[in-house]
């Protein structure tokens, strides 16, 4: 039996689209910040009577359970029956990146339970195949996920850009809706790729955003990171809005918060927003500005969390 506790990550530069669906190879590179406080804790034990998956205290059935068990088959083909118990201390499948910490924790706990030696990059490659963004949750701090060019995906894994203590940043999260998202990310990506006329522009224009965000992180330049993050976010949503049928995760409160962030910036508070496959808005700022940002967001939603840069996964026997 082994247990892994892993933090989710939020993409500052987005992954949206797959160059290989089976291997979860991305069409673009991406870059993320690991979050503090929010975490998935997953225990795996092999050699039980039958496969069993418990998520947030309830037996998982259907697709969620099948995804977990398929992932264990990938880690060890022909494996013994396993029991997986996984708990999130934050909303699941609501655009708060639970699949990133979920599949990273499952990968690390299973590798430990099976005593399989691995490098972080190897763990990242396995985690990626469960859920793309999980490739980035193998590290704390700031992480880049290389697009890679190889067909077998061996060069498409996370890379540590900067450790958790490199830069004391905050992400203030406005939970507009904690319900499960309407369109899952895989379905959304496939629809976007198949139908959006903007998709080719997205795939040909991400590199500059990523280079600027990486440099901004290394230089601790929030304006540089924020500009690149908002550009990447808006381009990703442009591809979704122009899909057929359109994908629109935004709600009125999401847009009101975007306006609020623009207003805060006019008032001299350096803060920048991003969103993912859901209506929640995440705002990046310096810790000294986080209380003012949180106050402003509380005018729009009840549930606001101020999180810092999260640490590395913890894996125990
Ligand atoms: O890892 P997935 O399949 O849940 O996709 C994540 C997609 C976004 O959150 C929208 C962007 C990202 O890079 O995390």
PDB file of C-alpha atoms and ligand atoms in Angstrom:
ATOM      1  CA  UNK A   1       0.000   0.000   0.000  1.00  0.00           C
ATOM      2  CA  UNK A   2       1.238   3.519  -0.801  1.00  0.00           C
ATOM      3  CA  UNK A   3      -0.252   6.978  -0.529  1.00  0.00           C
ATOM      4  CA  UNK A   4       0.484  10.117  -2.543  1.00  0.00           C
ATOM      5  CA  UNK A   5      -0.643  13.633  -1.707  1.00  0.00           C
ATOM      6  CA  UNK A   6      -0.479  15.909  -4.729  1.00  0.00           C
ATOM      7  CA  UNK A   7      -1.492  19.501  -5.435  1.00  0.00           C
ATOM      8  CA  UNK A   8      -3.434  20.473  -8.565  1.00  0.00           C
ATOM      9  CA  UNK A   9      -1.927  22.963 -11.000  1.00  0.00           C
ATOM     10  CA  UNK A  10      -3.459  25.814 -12.942  1.00  0.00           C
ATOM     11  CA  UNK A  11      -2.178  26.456 -16.450  1.00  0.00           C
ATOM     12  CA  UNK A  12      -0.835  29.963 -17.002  1.00  0.00           C
ATOM     13  CA  UNK A  13      -0.215  28.968 -20.628  1.00  0.00           C
ATOM     14  CA  UNK A  14      -2.910  26.554 -21.744  1.00  0.00           C
ATOM     15  CA  UNK A  15      -3.063  23.035 -23.107  1.00  0.00           C
ATOM     16  CA  UNK A  16      -6.068  22.676 -25.416  1.00  0.00           C
ATOM     17  CA  UNK A  17      -5.930  20.106 -28.207  1.00  0.00           C
ATOM     18  CA  UNK A  18      -4.213  16.773 -28.754  1.00  0.00           C
ATOM     19  CA  UNK A  19      -1.753  15.783 -31.461  1.00  0.00           C
ATOM     20  CA  UNK A  20      -2.306  12.177 -30.407  1.00  0.00           C
ATOM     21  CA  UNK A  21      -5.507  11.235 -28.657  1.00  0.00           C
ATOM     22  CA  UNK A  22      -4.499   7.809 -27.315  1.00  0.00           C
ATOM     23  CA  UNK A  23      -1.209   8.985 -25.827  1.00  0.00           C
ATOM     24  CA  UNK A  24      -2.584  12.393 -24.742  1.00  0.00           C
ATOM     25  CA  UNK A  25       0.099  14.254 -26.666  1.00  0.00           C
ATOM     26  CA  UNK A  26      -0.622  17.985 -26.747  1.00  0.00           C
ATOM     27  CA  UNK A  27      -0.802  20.213 -29.822  1.00  0.00           C
ATOM     28  CA  UNK A  28       0.820  23.003 -27.777  1.00  0.00           C
ATOM     29  CA  UNK A  29       3.278  23.384 -24.930  1.00  0.00           C
ATOM     30  CA  UNK A  30       1.885  24.628 -21.621  1.00  0.00           C
ATOM     31  CA  UNK A  31       3.108  26.059 -18.330  1.00  0.00           C
ATOM     32  CA  UNK A  32       1.541  25.971 -14.876  1.00  0.00           C
ATOM     33  CA  UNK A  33       1.675  27.039 -11.269  1.00  0.00           C
ATOM     34  CA  UNK A  34       1.101  24.334  -8.662  1.00  0.00           C
ATOM     35  CA  UNK A  35      -1.406  25.405  -5.997  1.00  0.00           C
ATOM     36  CA  UNK A  36      -0.957  25.224  -2.241  1.00  0.00           C
ATOM     37  CA  UNK A  37      -3.705  23.927   0.109  1.00  0.00           C
ATOM     38  CA  UNK A  38      -5.869  22.191  -2.513  1.00  0.00           C
ATOM     39  CA  UNK A  39      -4.784  18.547  -2.702  1.00  0.00           C
ATOM     40  CA  UNK A  40      -5.706  15.040  -3.781  1.00  0.00           C
ATOM     41  CA  UNK A  41      -4.712  12.200  -1.442  1.00  0.00           C
ATOM     42  CA  UNK A  42      -4.726   8.786  -3.084  1.00  0.00           C
ATOM     43  CA  UNK A  43      -3.908   5.359  -1.613  1.00  0.00           C
ATOM     44  CA  UNK A  44      -3.381   2.278  -3.749  1.00  0.00           C
ATOM     45  CA  UNK A  45      -3.075  -1.326  -2.572  1.00  0.00           C
ATOM     46  CA  UNK A  46      -2.555  -4.267  -4.927  1.00  0.00           C
ATOM     47  CA  UNK A  47      -3.424  -7.932  -4.288  1.00  0.00           C
ATOM     48  CA  UNK A  48      -6.964  -7.502  -2.942  1.00  0.00           C
ATOM     49  CA  UNK A  49      -9.963  -9.679  -4.004  1.00  0.00           C
ATOM     50  CA  UNK A  50     -11.310  -7.442  -6.724  1.00  0.00           C
ATOM     51  CA  UNK A  51     -10.814  -3.978  -8.225  1.00  0.00           C
ATOM     52  CA  UNK A  52     -12.453  -1.228  -6.227  1.00  0.00           C
ATOM     53  CA  UNK A  53     -12.319   2.570  -6.615  1.00  0.00           C
ATOM     54  CA  UNK A  54     -13.551   4.949  -3.927  1.00  0.00           C
ATOM     55  CA  UNK A  55     -13.591   8.662  -4.813  1.00  0.00           C
ATOM     56  CA  UNK A  56     -14.512  11.210  -2.142  1.00  0.00           C
ATOM     57  CA  UNK A  57     -15.983   8.494   0.098  1.00  0.00           C
ATOM     58  CA  UNK A  58     -18.221   6.859  -2.511  1.00  0.00           C
ATOM     59  CA  UNK A  59     -17.683   3.856  -4.742  1.00  0.00           C
ATOM     60  CA  UNK A  60     -16.927   5.110  -8.259  1.00  0.00           C
ATOM     61  CA  UNK A  61     -18.660   3.264 -11.095  1.00  0.00           C
ATOM     62  CA  UNK A  62     -18.815   3.686 -14.870  1.00  0.00           C
ATOM     63  CA  UNK A  63     -16.362   5.959 -16.665  1.00  0.00           C
ATOM     64  CA  UNK A  64     -14.555   7.497 -13.642  1.00  0.00           C
ATOM     65  CA  UNK A  65     -13.773   4.021 -12.239  1.00  0.00           C
ATOM     66  CA  UNK A  66     -12.833   2.675 -15.671  1.00  0.00           C
ATOM     67  CA  UNK A  67     -10.364   5.545 -16.229  1.00  0.00           C
ATOM     68  CA  UNK A  68      -8.657   4.836 -12.894  1.00  0.00           C
ATOM     69  CA  UNK A  69      -8.390   1.080 -13.515  1.00  0.00           C
ATOM     70  CA  UNK A  70      -7.182   1.569 -17.101  1.00  0.00           C
ATOM     71  CA  UNK A  71      -4.467   3.825 -15.732  1.00  0.00           C
ATOM     72  CA  UNK A  72      -3.288   1.079 -13.351  1.00  0.00           C
ATOM     73  CA  UNK A  73      -3.231  -1.344 -16.334  1.00  0.00           C
ATOM     74  CA  UNK A  74      -0.954   1.103 -18.143  1.00  0.00           C
ATOM     75  CA  UNK A  75       1.421   1.336 -15.172  1.00  0.00           C
ATOM     76  CA  UNK A  76       1.592  -2.446 -14.779  1.00  0.00           C
ATOM     77  CA  UNK A  77       0.038  -4.577 -17.521  1.00  0.00           C
ATOM     78  CA  UNK A  78      -1.407  -7.795 -16.069  1.00  0.00           C
ATOM     79  CA  UNK A  79      -1.471  -6.265 -12.562  1.00  0.00           C
ATOM     80  CA  UNK A  80      -3.170  -7.793  -9.505  1.00  0.00           C
ATOM     81  CA  UNK A  81      -6.615  -6.490  -8.457  1.00  0.00           C
ATOM     82  CA  UNK A  82      -6.312  -3.155  -6.654  1.00  0.00           C
ATOM     83  CA  UNK A  83      -8.175  -0.927  -4.250  1.00  0.00           C
ATOM     84  CA  UNK A  84      -7.870   2.819  -4.860  1.00  0.00           C
ATOM     85  CA  UNK A  85      -9.116   5.358  -2.336  1.00  0.00           C
ATOM     86  CA  UNK A  86      -8.902   8.987  -3.441  1.00  0.00           C
ATOM     87  CA  UNK A  87     -10.097  12.148  -1.726  1.00  0.00           C
ATOM     88  CA  UNK A  88     -10.016  15.766  -2.853  1.00  0.00           C
ATOM     89  CA  UNK A  89     -10.219  18.587  -0.325  1.00  0.00           C
ATOM     90  CA  UNK A  90     -11.708  20.826  -3.076  1.00  0.00           C
ATOM     91  CA  UNK A  91     -14.492  20.467  -5.717  1.00  0.00           C
ATOM     92  CA  UNK A  92     -13.996  17.610  -8.206  1.00  0.00           C
ATOM     93  CA  UNK A  93     -14.279  18.011 -12.028  1.00  0.00           C
ATOM     94  CA  UNK A  94     -15.407  21.637 -11.732  1.00  0.00           C
ATOM     95  CA  UNK A  95     -12.628  23.408 -13.612  1.00  0.00           C
ATOM     96  CA  UNK A  96     -10.433  23.487 -10.511  1.00  0.00           C
ATOM     97  CA  UNK A  97      -7.900  21.068 -11.983  1.00  0.00           C
ATOM     98  CA  UNK A  98      -8.868  17.987  -9.959  1.00  0.00           C
ATOM     99  CA  UNK A  99      -7.842  15.717 -12.834  1.00  0.00           C
ATOM    100  CA  UNK A 100      -4.297  17.130 -12.704  1.00  0.00           C
ATOM    101  CA  UNK A 101      -3.732  16.212  -9.052  1.00  0.00           C
ATOM    102  CA  UNK A 102      -5.935  13.101  -9.355  1.00  0.00           C
ATOM    103  CA  UNK A 103      -3.959  11.328 -12.061  1.00  0.00           C
ATOM    104  CA  UNK A 104      -0.596  12.517 -10.733  1.00  0.00           C
ATOM    105  CA  UNK A 105      -1.459  11.134  -7.266  1.00  0.00           C
ATOM    106  CA  UNK A 106      -2.724   7.856  -8.723  1.00  0.00           C
ATOM    107  CA  UNK A 107       0.468   7.462 -10.777  1.00  0.00           C
ATOM    108  CA  UNK A 108       2.847   8.212  -7.890  1.00  0.00           C
ATOM    109  CA  UNK A 109       0.952   6.020  -5.386  1.00  0.00           C
ATOM    110  CA  UNK A 110       0.778   3.080  -7.826  1.00  0.00           C
ATOM    111  CA  UNK A 111       4.490   3.334  -8.760  1.00  0.00           C
ATOM    112  CA  UNK A 112       5.405   3.330  -5.063  1.00  0.00           C
ATOM    113  CA  UNK A 113       3.026   0.465  -4.182  1.00  0.00           C
ATOM    114  CA  UNK A 114       4.567  -1.587  -7.010  1.00  0.00           C
ATOM    115  CA  UNK A 115       8.141  -0.575  -6.100  1.00  0.00           C
ATOM    116  CA  UNK A 116       8.790   0.616  -9.653  1.00  0.00           C
ATOM    117  CA  UNK A 117      11.886   2.824  -9.886  1.00  0.00           C
ATOM    118  CA  UNK A 118      11.242   5.944 -11.943  1.00  0.00           C
ATOM    119  CA  UNK A 119      12.441   9.448 -12.673  1.00  0.00           C
ATOM    120  CA  UNK A 120      10.008  12.369 -12.271  1.00  0.00           C
ATOM    121  CA  UNK A 121       9.912  12.648 -16.086  1.00  0.00           C
ATOM    122  CA  UNK A 122       8.850   8.995 -16.372  1.00  0.00           C
ATOM    123  CA  UNK A 123       6.114   9.555 -13.779  1.00  0.00           C
ATOM    124  CA  UNK A 124       5.032  12.653 -15.712  1.00  0.00           C
ATOM    125  CA  UNK A 125       4.756  10.653 -18.967  1.00  0.00           C
ATOM    126  CA  UNK A 126       2.538   8.092 -17.226  1.00  0.00           C
ATOM    127  CA  UNK A 127       0.418  10.752 -15.485  1.00  0.00           C
ATOM    128  CA  UNK A 128      -0.012  12.553 -18.840  1.00  0.00           C
ATOM    129  CA  UNK A 129      -1.733   9.485 -20.273  1.00  0.00           C
ATOM    130  CA  UNK A 130      -4.367   9.617 -17.507  1.00  0.00           C
ATOM    131  CA  UNK A 131      -5.066  13.324 -17.948  1.00  0.00           C
ATOM    132  CA  UNK A 132      -2.830  15.714 -19.859  1.00  0.00           C
ATOM    133  CA  UNK A 133      -2.570  18.371 -17.169  1.00  0.00           C
ATOM    134  CA  UNK A 134      -1.466  15.702 -14.645  1.00  0.00           C
ATOM    135  CA  UNK A 135       1.919  15.684 -16.419  1.00  0.00           C
ATOM    136  CA  UNK A 136       2.554  19.048 -14.692  1.00  0.00           C
ATOM    137  CA  UNK A 137       1.498  18.080 -11.132  1.00  0.00           C
ATOM    138  CA  UNK A 138       4.530  15.825 -10.575  1.00  0.00           C
ATOM    139  CA  UNK A 139       6.359  18.928  -9.314  1.00  0.00           C
ATOM    140  CA  UNK A 140       5.550  21.864  -7.082  1.00  0.00           C
ATOM    141  CA  UNK A 141       6.323  25.435  -8.090  1.00  0.00           C
ATOM    142  CA  UNK A 142       6.248  26.315 -11.782  1.00  0.00           C
ATOM    143  CA  UNK A 143       6.244  23.584 -14.415  1.00  0.00           C
ATOM    144  CA  UNK A 144       6.437  23.498 -18.193  1.00  0.00           C
ATOM    145  CA  UNK A 145       4.962  20.618 -20.181  1.00  0.00           C
ATOM    146  CA  UNK A 146       6.882  20.313 -23.430  1.00  0.00           C
ATOM    147  CA  UNK A 147       4.804  19.646 -26.512  1.00  0.00           C
ATOM    148  CA  UNK A 148       7.481  17.263 -27.799  1.00  0.00           C
ATOM    149  CA  UNK A 149       7.793  16.060 -31.371  1.00  0.00           C
ATOM    150  CA  UNK A 150       8.237  12.285 -31.020  1.00  0.00           C
ATOM    151  CA  UNK A 151       5.350  10.040 -31.991  1.00  0.00           C
ATOM    152  CA  UNK A 152       5.805   7.796 -28.951  1.00  0.00           C
ATOM    153  CA  UNK A 153       5.516  10.784 -26.586  1.00  0.00           C
ATOM    154  CA  UNK A 154       8.785  10.115 -24.738  1.00  0.00           C
ATOM    155  CA  UNK A 155       9.762  13.800 -25.084  1.00  0.00           C
ATOM    156  CA  UNK A 156       6.385  15.149 -23.929  1.00  0.00           C
ATOM    157  CA  UNK A 157       6.594  15.495 -20.167  1.00  0.00           C
ATOM    158  CA  UNK A 158       6.817  18.083 -17.431  1.00  0.00           C
ATOM    159  CA  UNK A 159       9.995  20.037 -16.692  1.00  0.00           C
ATOM    160  CA  UNK A 160      10.618  21.926 -13.523  1.00  0.00           C
ATOM    161  CA  UNK A 161      10.938  25.657 -14.352  1.00  0.00           C
ATOM    162  CA  UNK A 162      11.255  27.046 -10.792  1.00  0.00           C
ATOM    163  CA  UNK A 163      10.848  25.600  -7.283  1.00  0.00           C
ATOM    164  CA  UNK A 164       7.964  26.509  -4.949  1.00  0.00           C
ATOM    165  CA  UNK A 165      10.025  29.081  -3.017  1.00  0.00           C
ATOM    166  CA  UNK A 166      11.287  30.857  -6.152  1.00  0.00           C
ATOM    167  CA  UNK A 167       8.493  33.429  -6.164  1.00  0.00           C
ATOM    168  CA  UNK A 168       5.845  34.177  -3.573  1.00  0.00           C
ATOM    169  CA  UNK A 169       2.771  34.604  -5.790  1.00  0.00           C
ATOM    170  CA  UNK A 170      -0.901  34.160  -4.961  1.00  0.00           C
ATOM    171  CA  UNK A 171      -3.782  32.830  -7.003  1.00  0.00           C
ATOM    172  CA  UNK A 172      -7.179  34.041  -5.836  1.00  0.00           C
ATOM    173  CA  UNK A 173      -9.890  31.663  -7.038  1.00  0.00           C
ATOM    174  CA  UNK A 174     -13.500  32.786  -7.432  1.00  0.00           C
ATOM    175  CA  UNK A 175     -15.743  29.713  -7.439  1.00  0.00           C
ATOM    176  CA  UNK A 176     -18.605  30.752  -9.699  1.00  0.00           C
ATOM    177  CA  UNK A 177     -20.046  27.225  -9.720  1.00  0.00           C
ATOM    178  CA  UNK A 178     -18.756  24.100  -7.967  1.00  0.00           C
ATOM    179  CA  UNK A 179     -20.904  21.759 -10.046  1.00  0.00           C
ATOM    180  CA  UNK A 180     -19.359  19.406 -12.588  1.00  0.00           C
ATOM    181  CA  UNK A 181     -18.536  20.971 -15.939  1.00  0.00           C
ATOM    182  CA  UNK A 182     -20.986  20.639 -18.838  1.00  0.00           C
ATOM    183  CA  UNK A 183     -18.472  19.480 -21.455  1.00  0.00           C
ATOM    184  CA  UNK A 184     -15.449  17.407 -20.378  1.00  0.00           C
ATOM    185  CA  UNK A 185     -12.040  18.613 -21.519  1.00  0.00           C
ATOM    186  CA  UNK A 186     -11.358  15.661 -23.858  1.00  0.00           C
ATOM    187  CA  UNK A 187     -14.722  16.029 -25.596  1.00  0.00           C
ATOM    188  CA  UNK A 188     -14.252  19.809 -25.763  1.00  0.00           C
ATOM    189  CA  UNK A 189     -10.772  19.514 -27.249  1.00  0.00           C
ATOM    190  CA  UNK A 190     -11.846  17.006 -29.883  1.00  0.00           C
ATOM    191  CA  UNK A 191     -14.816  19.147 -30.907  1.00  0.00           C
ATOM    192  CA  UNK A 192     -12.617  22.247 -31.091  1.00  0.00           C
ATOM    193  CA  UNK A 193     -10.030  20.502 -33.231  1.00  0.00           C
ATOM    194  CA  UNK A 194     -12.667  19.140 -35.589  1.00  0.00           C
ATOM    195  CA  UNK A 195     -14.751  22.287 -36.026  1.00  0.00           C
ATOM    196  CA  UNK A 196     -13.109  25.578 -35.004  1.00  0.00           C
ATOM    197  CA  UNK A 197     -11.626  27.696 -37.814  1.00  0.00           C
ATOM    198  CA  UNK A 198      -9.513  29.387 -35.099  1.00  0.00           C
ATOM    199  CA  UNK A 199      -7.796  26.164 -34.080  1.00  0.00           C
ATOM    200  CA  UNK A 200      -4.914  26.462 -36.568  1.00  0.00           C
ATOM    201  CA  UNK A 201      -4.177  30.012 -35.324  1.00  0.00           C
ATOM    202  CA  UNK A 202      -4.059  28.684 -31.748  1.00  0.00           C
ATOM    203  CA  UNK A 203      -1.620  25.932 -32.674  1.00  0.00           C
ATOM    204  CA  UNK A 204       0.656  28.326 -34.571  1.00  0.00           C
ATOM    205  CA  UNK A 205       0.778  31.084 -31.941  1.00  0.00           C
ATOM    206  CA  UNK A 206       1.323  29.531 -28.482  1.00  0.00           C
ATOM    207  CA  UNK A 207       5.127  29.433 -28.440  1.00  0.00           C
ATOM    208  CA  UNK A 208       5.619  33.173 -27.944  1.00  0.00           C
ATOM    209  CA  UNK A 209       3.172  33.250 -25.023  1.00  0.00           C
ATOM    210  CA  UNK A 210       4.957  30.337 -23.390  1.00  0.00           C
ATOM    211  CA  UNK A 211       8.434  31.855 -23.872  1.00  0.00           C
ATOM    212  CA  UNK A 212       7.251  35.144 -22.345  1.00  0.00           C
ATOM    213  CA  UNK A 213       5.567  33.474 -19.391  1.00  0.00           C
ATOM    214  CA  UNK A 214       8.645  31.327 -18.672  1.00  0.00           C
ATOM    215  CA  UNK A 215      10.915  34.392 -18.826  1.00  0.00           C
ATOM    216  CA  UNK A 216       8.474  36.341 -16.668  1.00  0.00           C
ATOM    217  CA  UNK A 217       8.564  33.605 -14.032  1.00  0.00           C
ATOM    218  CA  UNK A 218      12.359  33.455 -14.028  1.00  0.00           C
ATOM    219  CA  UNK A 219      12.509  37.285 -13.746  1.00  0.00           C
ATOM    220  CA  UNK A 220       9.594  37.445 -11.266  1.00  0.00           C
ATOM    221  CA  UNK A 221       7.879  39.889 -13.616  1.00  0.00           C
ATOM    222  CA  UNK A 222       4.129  39.603 -12.924  1.00  0.00           C
ATOM    223  CA  UNK A 223       3.108  41.938 -15.756  1.00  0.00           C
ATOM    224  CA  UNK A 224       4.992  39.829 -18.291  1.00  0.00           C
ATOM    225  CA  UNK A 225       3.463  36.590 -16.975  1.00  0.00           C
ATOM    226  CA  UNK A 226      -0.020  38.118 -16.685  1.00  0.00           C
ATOM    227  CA  UNK A 227      -0.072  39.507 -20.233  1.00  0.00           C
ATOM    228  CA  UNK A 228       1.024  36.165 -21.681  1.00  0.00           C
ATOM    229  CA  UNK A 229      -1.482  34.294 -19.478  1.00  0.00           C
ATOM    230  CA  UNK A 230      -4.471  36.424 -20.516  1.00  0.00           C
ATOM    231  CA  UNK A 231      -3.436  36.190 -24.187  1.00  0.00           C
ATOM    232  CA  UNK A 232      -3.170  32.388 -23.996  1.00  0.00           C
ATOM    233  CA  UNK A 233      -6.484  32.132 -22.114  1.00  0.00           C
ATOM    234  CA  UNK A 234      -8.398  34.338 -24.575  1.00  0.00           C
ATOM    235  CA  UNK A 235      -6.997  32.495 -27.579  1.00  0.00           C
ATOM    236  CA  UNK A 236      -7.996  29.148 -26.070  1.00  0.00           C
ATOM    237  CA  UNK A 237     -11.557  30.387 -25.462  1.00  0.00           C
ATOM    238  CA  UNK A 238     -11.709  31.862 -28.974  1.00  0.00           C
ATOM    239  CA  UNK A 239     -11.262  28.333 -30.319  1.00  0.00           C
ATOM    240  CA  UNK A 240     -14.012  27.038 -27.999  1.00  0.00           C
ATOM    241  CA  UNK A 241     -16.509  29.802 -28.831  1.00  0.00           C
ATOM    242  CA  UNK A 242     -16.042  29.123 -32.548  1.00  0.00           C
ATOM    243  CA  UNK A 243     -16.541  25.357 -32.257  1.00  0.00           C
ATOM    244  CA  UNK A 244     -19.703  23.747 -33.572  1.00  0.00           C
ATOM    245  CA  UNK A 245     -21.760  23.459 -31.419  1.00  0.00           C
ATOM    246  CA  UNK A 246     -20.012  26.218 -29.422  1.00  0.00           C
ATOM    247  CA  UNK A 247     -18.426  25.518 -26.057  1.00  0.00           C
ATOM    248  CA  UNK A 248     -18.955  28.353 -23.610  1.00  0.00           C
ATOM    249  CA  UNK A 249     -17.958  27.707 -20.022  1.00  0.00           C
ATOM    250  CA  UNK A 250     -18.291  31.405 -19.091  1.00  0.00           C
ATOM    251  CA  UNK A 251     -21.191  32.634 -16.942  1.00  0.00           C
ATOM    252  CA  UNK A 252     -22.242  36.262 -16.321  1.00  0.00           C
ATOM    253  CA  UNK A 253     -20.300  36.262 -13.032  1.00  0.00           C
ATOM    254  CA  UNK A 254     -17.163  35.029 -14.853  1.00  0.00           C
ATOM    255  CA  UNK A 255     -17.332  38.052 -17.171  1.00  0.00           C
ATOM    256  CA  UNK A 256     -18.106  40.453 -14.305  1.00  0.00           C
ATOM    257  CA  UNK A 257     -14.962  39.206 -12.541  1.00  0.00           C
ATOM    258  CA  UNK A 258     -12.885  39.754 -15.685  1.00  0.00           C
ATOM    259  CA  UNK A 259     -14.143  43.371 -15.673  1.00  0.00           C
ATOM    260  CA  UNK A 260     -13.345  43.649 -11.972  1.00  0.00           C
ATOM    261  CA  UNK A 261      -9.748  42.543 -12.641  1.00  0.00           C
ATOM    262  CA  UNK A 262      -9.394  45.177 -15.375  1.00  0.00           C
ATOM    263  CA  UNK A 263     -10.740  47.792 -12.941  1.00  0.00           C
ATOM    264  CA  UNK A 264      -8.345  46.692 -10.191  1.00  0.00           C
ATOM    265  CA  UNK A 265      -5.480  47.089 -12.636  1.00  0.00           C
ATOM    266  CA  UNK A 266      -6.633  50.621 -13.478  1.00  0.00           C
ATOM    267  CA  UNK A 267      -6.569  51.302  -9.742  1.00  0.00           C
ATOM    268  CA  UNK A 268      -2.924  50.235  -9.624  1.00  0.00           C
ATOM    269  CA  UNK A 269      -3.289  46.623  -8.411  1.00  0.00           C
ATOM    270  CA  UNK A 270      -1.241  44.340 -10.623  1.00  0.00           C
ATOM    271  CA  UNK A 271      -3.511  41.326 -11.141  1.00  0.00           C
ATOM    272  CA  UNK A 272      -4.417  39.087 -14.088  1.00  0.00           C
ATOM    273  CA  UNK A 273      -7.130  36.488 -14.704  1.00  0.00           C
ATOM    274  CA  UNK A 274      -7.371  33.062 -16.248  1.00  0.00           C
ATOM    275  CA  UNK A 275     -10.076  30.400 -16.634  1.00  0.00           C
ATOM    276  CA  UNK A 276     -10.184  26.736 -17.614  1.00  0.00           C
ATOM    277  CA  UNK A 277     -12.867  24.226 -18.628  1.00  0.00           C
ATOM    278  CA  UNK A 278     -15.439  25.700 -16.253  1.00  0.00           C
ATOM    279  CA  UNK A 279     -16.899  29.041 -15.089  1.00  0.00           C
ATOM    280  CA  UNK A 280     -14.457  29.682 -12.209  1.00  0.00           C
ATOM    281  CA  UNK A 281     -11.978  32.554 -12.460  1.00  0.00           C
ATOM    282  CA  UNK A 282      -8.423  32.462 -11.117  1.00  0.00           C
ATOM    283  CA  UNK A 283      -6.590  35.726 -10.477  1.00  0.00           C
ATOM    284  CA  UNK A 284      -2.813  35.942 -10.194  1.00  0.00           C
ATOM    285  CA  UNK A 285      -1.352  38.663  -7.941  1.00  0.00           C
ATOM    286  CA  UNK A 286       1.326  39.502  -5.386  1.00  0.00           C
ATOM    287  CA  UNK A 287       0.485  38.375  -1.805  1.00  0.00           C
ATOM    288  CA  UNK A 288       0.255  41.987  -0.572  1.00  0.00           C
ATOM    289  CA  UNK A 289      -2.539  42.641  -3.083  1.00  0.00           C
ATOM    290  CA  UNK A 290      -4.415  39.366  -2.466  1.00  0.00           C
ATOM    291  CA  UNK A 291      -6.746  40.736   0.273  1.00  0.00           C
ATOM    292  CA  UNK A 292      -7.916  43.597  -2.007  1.00  0.00           C
ATOM    293  CA  UNK A 293      -8.383  41.188  -4.925  1.00  0.00           C
ATOM    294  CA  UNK A 294     -10.296  38.698  -2.734  1.00  0.00           C
ATOM    295  CA  UNK A 295     -12.530  41.530  -1.410  1.00  0.00           C
ATOM    296  CA  UNK A 296     -13.358  42.628  -4.956  1.00  0.00           C
ATOM    297  CA  UNK A 297     -14.171  39.047  -6.054  1.00  0.00           C
ATOM    298  CA  UNK A 298     -16.408  38.544  -3.009  1.00  0.00           C
ATOM    299  CA  UNK A 299     -18.790  41.118  -4.504  1.00  0.00           C
ATOM    300  CA  UNK A 300     -19.508  38.579  -7.248  1.00  0.00           C
ATOM    301  CA  UNK A 301     -19.300  35.129  -5.588  1.00  0.00           C
ATOM    302  CA  UNK A 302     -19.475  33.729  -2.052  1.00  0.00           C
ATOM    303  CA  UNK A 303     -16.671  31.255  -2.390  1.00  0.00           C
ATOM    304  CA  UNK A 304     -13.192  32.813  -2.776  1.00  0.00           C
ATOM    305  CA  UNK A 305      -9.912  31.012  -1.982  1.00  0.00           C
ATOM    306  CA  UNK A 306      -6.496  32.648  -1.766  1.00  0.00           C
ATOM    307  CA  UNK A 307      -3.822  30.070  -2.552  1.00  0.00           C
ATOM    308  CA  UNK A 308      -0.042  30.286  -2.749  1.00  0.00           C
ATOM    309  CA  UNK A 309       2.500  28.356  -4.805  1.00  0.00           C
ATOM    310  CA  UNK A 310       2.231  24.679  -3.855  1.00  0.00           C
ATOM    311  CA  UNK A 311       4.978  22.217  -2.995  1.00  0.00           C
ATOM    312  CA  UNK A 312       6.111  18.906  -4.450  1.00  0.00           C
ATOM    313  CA  UNK A 313       4.077  15.704  -4.114  1.00  0.00           C
ATOM    314  CA  UNK A 314       4.526  13.673  -0.928  1.00  0.00           C
ATOM    315  CA  UNK A 315       4.610   9.890  -1.370  1.00  0.00           C
ATOM    316  CA  UNK A 316       4.556   7.481   1.608  1.00  0.00           C
ATOM    317  CA  UNK A 317       4.460   3.730   2.181  1.00  0.00           C
TER     318      UNK A 317
HETATM  319  O1  LIG B   1      -5.913  17.648 -18.399  1.00  0.00           O
HETATM  320  P1  LIG B   1      -7.259  17.907 -18.936  1.00  0.00           P
HETATM  321  O2  LIG B   1      -7.645  16.916 -19.981  1.00  0.00           O
HETATM  322  O3  LIG B   1      -8.278  18.040 -17.852  1.00  0.00           O
HETATM  323  O4  LIG B   1      -7.235  19.322 -19.725  1.00  0.00           O
HETATM  324  C1  LIG B   1      -6.951  20.558 -19.105  1.00  0.00           C
HETATM  325  C2  LIG B   1      -7.387  21.685 -19.965  1.00  0.00           C
HETATM  326  C3  LIG B   1      -7.297  23.072 -19.350  1.00  0.00           C
HETATM  327  O5  LIG B   1      -7.461  23.033 -17.958  1.00  0.00           O
HETATM  328  C4  LIG B   1      -8.422  23.934 -19.948  1.00  0.00           C
HETATM  329  C5  LIG B   1      -5.975  23.767 -19.685  1.00  0.00           C
HETATM  330  C6  LIG B   1      -4.745  23.261 -18.978  1.00  0.00           C
HETATM  331  O6  LIG B   1      -3.664  23.383 -19.547  1.00  0.00           O
HETATM  332  O7  LIG B   1      -4.839  22.791 -17.826  1.00  0.00           O
END
